[in-house]
Structures are given as C-alpha cells and as structure tokens.
mmCIF file of C-alpha atoms in Angstrom:
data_model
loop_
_atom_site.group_PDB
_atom_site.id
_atom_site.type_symbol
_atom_site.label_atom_id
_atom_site.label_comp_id
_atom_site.label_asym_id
_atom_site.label_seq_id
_atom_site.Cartn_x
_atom_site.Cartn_y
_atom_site.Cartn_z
ATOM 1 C CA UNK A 1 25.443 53.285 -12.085
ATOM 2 C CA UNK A 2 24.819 50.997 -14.757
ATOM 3 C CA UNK A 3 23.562 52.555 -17.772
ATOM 4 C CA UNK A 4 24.749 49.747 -19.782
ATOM 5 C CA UNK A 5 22.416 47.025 -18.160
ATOM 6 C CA UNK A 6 19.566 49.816 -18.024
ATOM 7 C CA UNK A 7 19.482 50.329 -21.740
ATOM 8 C CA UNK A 8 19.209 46.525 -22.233
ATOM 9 C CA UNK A 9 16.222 46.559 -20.247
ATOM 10 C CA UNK A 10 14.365 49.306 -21.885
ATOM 11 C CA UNK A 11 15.330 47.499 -25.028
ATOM 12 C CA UNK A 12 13.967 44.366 -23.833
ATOM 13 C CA UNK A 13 10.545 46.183 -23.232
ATOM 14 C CA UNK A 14 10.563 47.288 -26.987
ATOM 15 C CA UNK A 15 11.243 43.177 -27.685
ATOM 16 C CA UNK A 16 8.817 42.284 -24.758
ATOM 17 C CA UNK A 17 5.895 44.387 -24.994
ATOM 18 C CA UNK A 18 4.022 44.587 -28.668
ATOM 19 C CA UNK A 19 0.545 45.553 -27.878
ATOM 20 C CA UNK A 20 1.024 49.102 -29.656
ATOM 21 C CA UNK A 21 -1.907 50.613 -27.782
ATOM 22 C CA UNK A 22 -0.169 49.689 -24.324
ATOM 23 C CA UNK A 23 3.393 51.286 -26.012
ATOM 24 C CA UNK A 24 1.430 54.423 -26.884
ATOM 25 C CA UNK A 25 0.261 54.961 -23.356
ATOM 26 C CA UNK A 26 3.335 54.131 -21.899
ATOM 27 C CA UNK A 27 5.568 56.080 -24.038
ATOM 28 C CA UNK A 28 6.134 59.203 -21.804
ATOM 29 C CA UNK A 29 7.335 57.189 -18.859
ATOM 30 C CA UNK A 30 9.284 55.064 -21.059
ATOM 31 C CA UNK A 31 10.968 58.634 -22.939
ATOM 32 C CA UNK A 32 11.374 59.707 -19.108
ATOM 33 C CA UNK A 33 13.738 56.373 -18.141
ATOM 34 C CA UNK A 34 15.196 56.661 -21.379
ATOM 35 C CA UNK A 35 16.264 60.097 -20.459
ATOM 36 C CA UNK A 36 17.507 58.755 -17.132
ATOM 37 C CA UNK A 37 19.692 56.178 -18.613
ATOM 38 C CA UNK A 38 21.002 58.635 -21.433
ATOM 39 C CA UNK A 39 22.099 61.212 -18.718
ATOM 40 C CA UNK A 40 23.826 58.471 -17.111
ATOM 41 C CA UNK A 41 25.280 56.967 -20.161
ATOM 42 C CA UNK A 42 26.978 61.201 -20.936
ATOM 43 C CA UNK A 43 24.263 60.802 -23.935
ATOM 44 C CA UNK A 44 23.133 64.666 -23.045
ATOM 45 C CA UNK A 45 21.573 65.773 -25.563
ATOM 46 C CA UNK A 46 19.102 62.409 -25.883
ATOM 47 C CA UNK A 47 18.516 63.209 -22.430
ATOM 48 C CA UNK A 48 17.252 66.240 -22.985
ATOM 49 C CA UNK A 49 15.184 65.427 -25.868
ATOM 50 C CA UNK A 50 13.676 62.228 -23.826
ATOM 51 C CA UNK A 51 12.551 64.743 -21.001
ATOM 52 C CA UNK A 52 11.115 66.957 -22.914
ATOM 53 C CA UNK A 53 9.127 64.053 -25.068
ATOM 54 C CA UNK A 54 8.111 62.684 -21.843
ATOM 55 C CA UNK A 55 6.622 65.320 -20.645
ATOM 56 C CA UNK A 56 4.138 65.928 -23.628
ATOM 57 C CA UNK A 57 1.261 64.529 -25.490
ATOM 58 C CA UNK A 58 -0.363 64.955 -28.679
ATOM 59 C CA UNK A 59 -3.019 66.968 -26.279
ATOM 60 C CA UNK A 60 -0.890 68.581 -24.084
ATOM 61 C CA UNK A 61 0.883 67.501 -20.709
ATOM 62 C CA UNK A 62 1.150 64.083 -19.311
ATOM 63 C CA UNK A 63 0.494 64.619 -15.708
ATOM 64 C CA UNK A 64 -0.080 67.912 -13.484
ATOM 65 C CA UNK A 65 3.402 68.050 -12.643
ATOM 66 C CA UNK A 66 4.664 71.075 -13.190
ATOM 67 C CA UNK A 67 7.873 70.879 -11.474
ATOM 68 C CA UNK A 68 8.867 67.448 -12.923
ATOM 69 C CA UNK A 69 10.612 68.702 -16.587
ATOM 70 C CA UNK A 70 12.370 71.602 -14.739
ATOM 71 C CA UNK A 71 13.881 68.969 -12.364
ATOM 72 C CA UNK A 72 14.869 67.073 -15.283
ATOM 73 C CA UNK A 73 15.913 69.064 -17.482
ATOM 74 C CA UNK A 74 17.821 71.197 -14.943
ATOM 75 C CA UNK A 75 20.517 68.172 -14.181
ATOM 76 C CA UNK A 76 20.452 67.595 -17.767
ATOM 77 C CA UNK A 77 21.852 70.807 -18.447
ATOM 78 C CA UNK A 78 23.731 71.012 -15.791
ATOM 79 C CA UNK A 79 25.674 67.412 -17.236
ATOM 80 C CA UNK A 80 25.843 68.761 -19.840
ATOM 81 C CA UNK A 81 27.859 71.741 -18.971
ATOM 82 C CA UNK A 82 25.041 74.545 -20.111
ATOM 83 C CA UNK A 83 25.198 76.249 -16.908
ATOM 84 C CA UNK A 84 22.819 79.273 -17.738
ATOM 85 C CA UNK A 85 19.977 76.367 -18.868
ATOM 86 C CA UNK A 86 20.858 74.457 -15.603
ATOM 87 C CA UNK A 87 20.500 77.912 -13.688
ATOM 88 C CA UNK A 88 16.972 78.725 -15.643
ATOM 89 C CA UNK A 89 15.605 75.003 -14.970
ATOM 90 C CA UNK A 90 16.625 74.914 -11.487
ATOM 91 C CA UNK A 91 15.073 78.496 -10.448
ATOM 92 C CA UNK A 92 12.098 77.282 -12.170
ATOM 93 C CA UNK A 93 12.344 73.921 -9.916
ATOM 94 C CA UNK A 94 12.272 75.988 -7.113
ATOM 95 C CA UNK A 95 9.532 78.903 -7.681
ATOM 96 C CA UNK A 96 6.994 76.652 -9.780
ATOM 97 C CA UNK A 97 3.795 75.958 -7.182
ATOM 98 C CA UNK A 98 2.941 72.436 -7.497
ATOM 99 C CA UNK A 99 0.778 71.084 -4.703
ATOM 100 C CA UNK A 100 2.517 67.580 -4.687
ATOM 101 C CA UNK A 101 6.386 68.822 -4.319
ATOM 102 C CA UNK A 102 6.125 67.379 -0.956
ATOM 103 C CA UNK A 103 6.038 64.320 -1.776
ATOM 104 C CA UNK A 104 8.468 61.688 -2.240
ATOM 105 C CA UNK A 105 9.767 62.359 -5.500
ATOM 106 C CA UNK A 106 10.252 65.808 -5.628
ATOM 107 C CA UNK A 107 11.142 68.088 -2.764
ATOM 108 C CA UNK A 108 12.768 65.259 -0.460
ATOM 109 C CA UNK A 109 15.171 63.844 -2.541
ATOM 110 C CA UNK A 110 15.743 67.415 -4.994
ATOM 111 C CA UNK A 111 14.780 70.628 -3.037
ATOM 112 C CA UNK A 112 17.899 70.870 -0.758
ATOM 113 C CA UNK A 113 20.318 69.559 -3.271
ATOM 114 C CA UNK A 114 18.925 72.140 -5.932
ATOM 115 C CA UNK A 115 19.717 75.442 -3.862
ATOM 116 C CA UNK A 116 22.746 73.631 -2.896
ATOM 117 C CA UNK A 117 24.172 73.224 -6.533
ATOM 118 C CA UNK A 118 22.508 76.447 -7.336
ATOM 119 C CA UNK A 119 24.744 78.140 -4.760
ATOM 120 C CA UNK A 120 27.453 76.878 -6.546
ATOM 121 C CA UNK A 121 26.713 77.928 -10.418
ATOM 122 C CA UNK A 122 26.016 81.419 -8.890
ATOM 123 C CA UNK A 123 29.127 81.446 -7.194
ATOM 124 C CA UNK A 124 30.550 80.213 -10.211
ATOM 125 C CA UNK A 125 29.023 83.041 -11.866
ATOM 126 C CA UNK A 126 30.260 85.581 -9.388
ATOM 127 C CA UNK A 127 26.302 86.277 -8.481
ATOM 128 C CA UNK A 128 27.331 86.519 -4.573
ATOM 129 C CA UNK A 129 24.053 87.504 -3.657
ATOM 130 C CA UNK A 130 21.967 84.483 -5.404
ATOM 131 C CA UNK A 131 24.422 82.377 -4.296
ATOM 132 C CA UNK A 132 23.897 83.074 -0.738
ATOM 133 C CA UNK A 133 20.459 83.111 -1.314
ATOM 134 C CA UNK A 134 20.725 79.535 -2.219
ATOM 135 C CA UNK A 135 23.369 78.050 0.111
ATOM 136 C CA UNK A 136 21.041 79.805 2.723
ATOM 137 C CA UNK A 137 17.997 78.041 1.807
ATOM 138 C CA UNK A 138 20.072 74.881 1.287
ATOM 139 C CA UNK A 139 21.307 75.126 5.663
ATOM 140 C CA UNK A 140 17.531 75.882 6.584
ATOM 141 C CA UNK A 141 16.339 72.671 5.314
ATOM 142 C CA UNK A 142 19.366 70.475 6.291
ATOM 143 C CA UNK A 143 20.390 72.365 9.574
ATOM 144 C CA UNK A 144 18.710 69.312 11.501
ATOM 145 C CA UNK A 145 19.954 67.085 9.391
ATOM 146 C CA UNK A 146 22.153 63.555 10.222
ATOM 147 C CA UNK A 147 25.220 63.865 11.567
ATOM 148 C CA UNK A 148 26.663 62.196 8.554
ATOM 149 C CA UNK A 149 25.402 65.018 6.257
ATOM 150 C CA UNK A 150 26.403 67.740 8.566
ATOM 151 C CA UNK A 151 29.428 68.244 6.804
ATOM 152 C CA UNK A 152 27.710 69.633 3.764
ATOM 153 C CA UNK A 153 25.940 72.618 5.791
ATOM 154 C CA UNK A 154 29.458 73.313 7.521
ATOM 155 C CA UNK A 155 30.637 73.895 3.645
ATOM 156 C CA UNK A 156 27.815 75.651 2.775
ATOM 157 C CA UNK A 157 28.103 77.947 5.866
ATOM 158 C CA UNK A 158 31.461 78.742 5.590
ATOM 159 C CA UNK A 159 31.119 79.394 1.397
ATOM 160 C CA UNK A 160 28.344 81.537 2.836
ATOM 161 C CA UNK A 161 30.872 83.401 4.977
ATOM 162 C CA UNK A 162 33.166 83.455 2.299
ATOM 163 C CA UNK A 163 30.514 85.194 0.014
ATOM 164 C CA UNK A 164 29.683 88.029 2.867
ATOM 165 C CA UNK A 165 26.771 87.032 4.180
ATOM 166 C CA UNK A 166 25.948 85.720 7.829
#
C-alpha cells in the first residue's frame, strides 16, 4: 500500500548496487517489482511494459514459468480497465500447464481469485455461461474454506443462481 516508499527503494538499489554485471542479471526481477510498484502507483501502462520486460531475455525467457506474465499482466489489464486483455490473460492463467502452479506463488494466492474476478468480467460481459463456469470453479476450491471467507462463495453462489445455473 505504499508505492511511494517502494519506488524509493528500487531507486536506492539503482544508487546502491553498481556492479553492472550483477544489474544485468538482476534486471528481470527488478522490471518485475518495478511493475508491482507501478500497478500500485495507477502507473498502468509502465506496469505493463515492466512485466513484459521481466519476463524476457536477450535469449529468450527468464525462468520456465509459463503462467507468471499471464498472472501479471492479467491484473494489469484488468487496472487498467482493458477488460477483454484482462479476460485473455486470465484464461491463459488458468489453462497454461505449468508443473509448479501449485506452489506458493501461483495457484494459492491467484487461482481462486482469478475465476472469481473472471466470473465477474463475463458477467459484465453478459457471457452467462463463462461466467458460471468461473464462479463455479471459484466455490469448488473455496467451498471448505474459513469461515471468514465464506461469505465470498455465498456471493458467488447466489450470482451463480442469478445467472441460471445450479
């Protein structure tokens, strides 16, 4: 919540660290924080420009992930208002085989709150049958969830009712 104090830090790195081979290396992680803290600063379009930099080398992709950019990119749109990018990025989030989604980045913190939000633009849309799809997917993996949270997959039920489907 504090983009401000984040961008002095990743300007302090450019002060603090010199050793340009050590930059080089570093530079898609530091592209990918960048593009945290311009999301969070409204900067969209850096953000989307620092995720997609981050995400590439001169010879190709930084890591195996092939989930990561979609992720990124997908609430980067989605900020940004560009609802048919968000929609794209997010169905890719959620259909790309990666053999690490399971872990703690990815799928725990971003599976369930993809479908959920992708229930919503498809609703928005009018898509009733998508959007079902994904508010259904969304109460499969949260059904068990915390009490405290259980008031999300009452919502998404009953927008599921609304919508037609069981």
């Amino acid at each position: 919540g504090r983009a401000d104090r984040a961008s002095a830090v990743l300007a302090q790195y450019r002060v603090d660290v010199t050793d340009t081979a050590l930059r080089r290396a570093a530079q898609p992680w530091y592209d990918q924080a960048f593009g945290e803290v311009a999301l969070a600063g409204g900067r969209f379009a850096d953000a989307i420009a620092a995720f997609r930099s981050g995400d590439t080398l001169a010879d190709g992709p930084v890591t195996d992930c092939t989930i990561c950019l979609a992720g990124q990119l997908g609430r980067a749109f989605d900020a940004a208002g560009m609802r048919d990018s968000a929609i794209a990025m997010y169905e890719s989030y959620t259909k790309t085989h990666y053999y690490w989604r399971f872990q703690l980045l990815h799928d725990p913190l971003l599976l369930a709150a993809t479908h959920r939000r992708l229930g919503e633009l498809y609703e928005n849309t009018g898509d009733r049958e998508k959007a079902i799809e994904h508010y259904k997917a969304f109460v499969n993996l949260w059904n068990n969830a915390d009490p405290a949270l259980q008031s999300k997959v009452a919502e998404a039920r009953q927008r599921i009712a609304k919508l037609g489907g069981r």
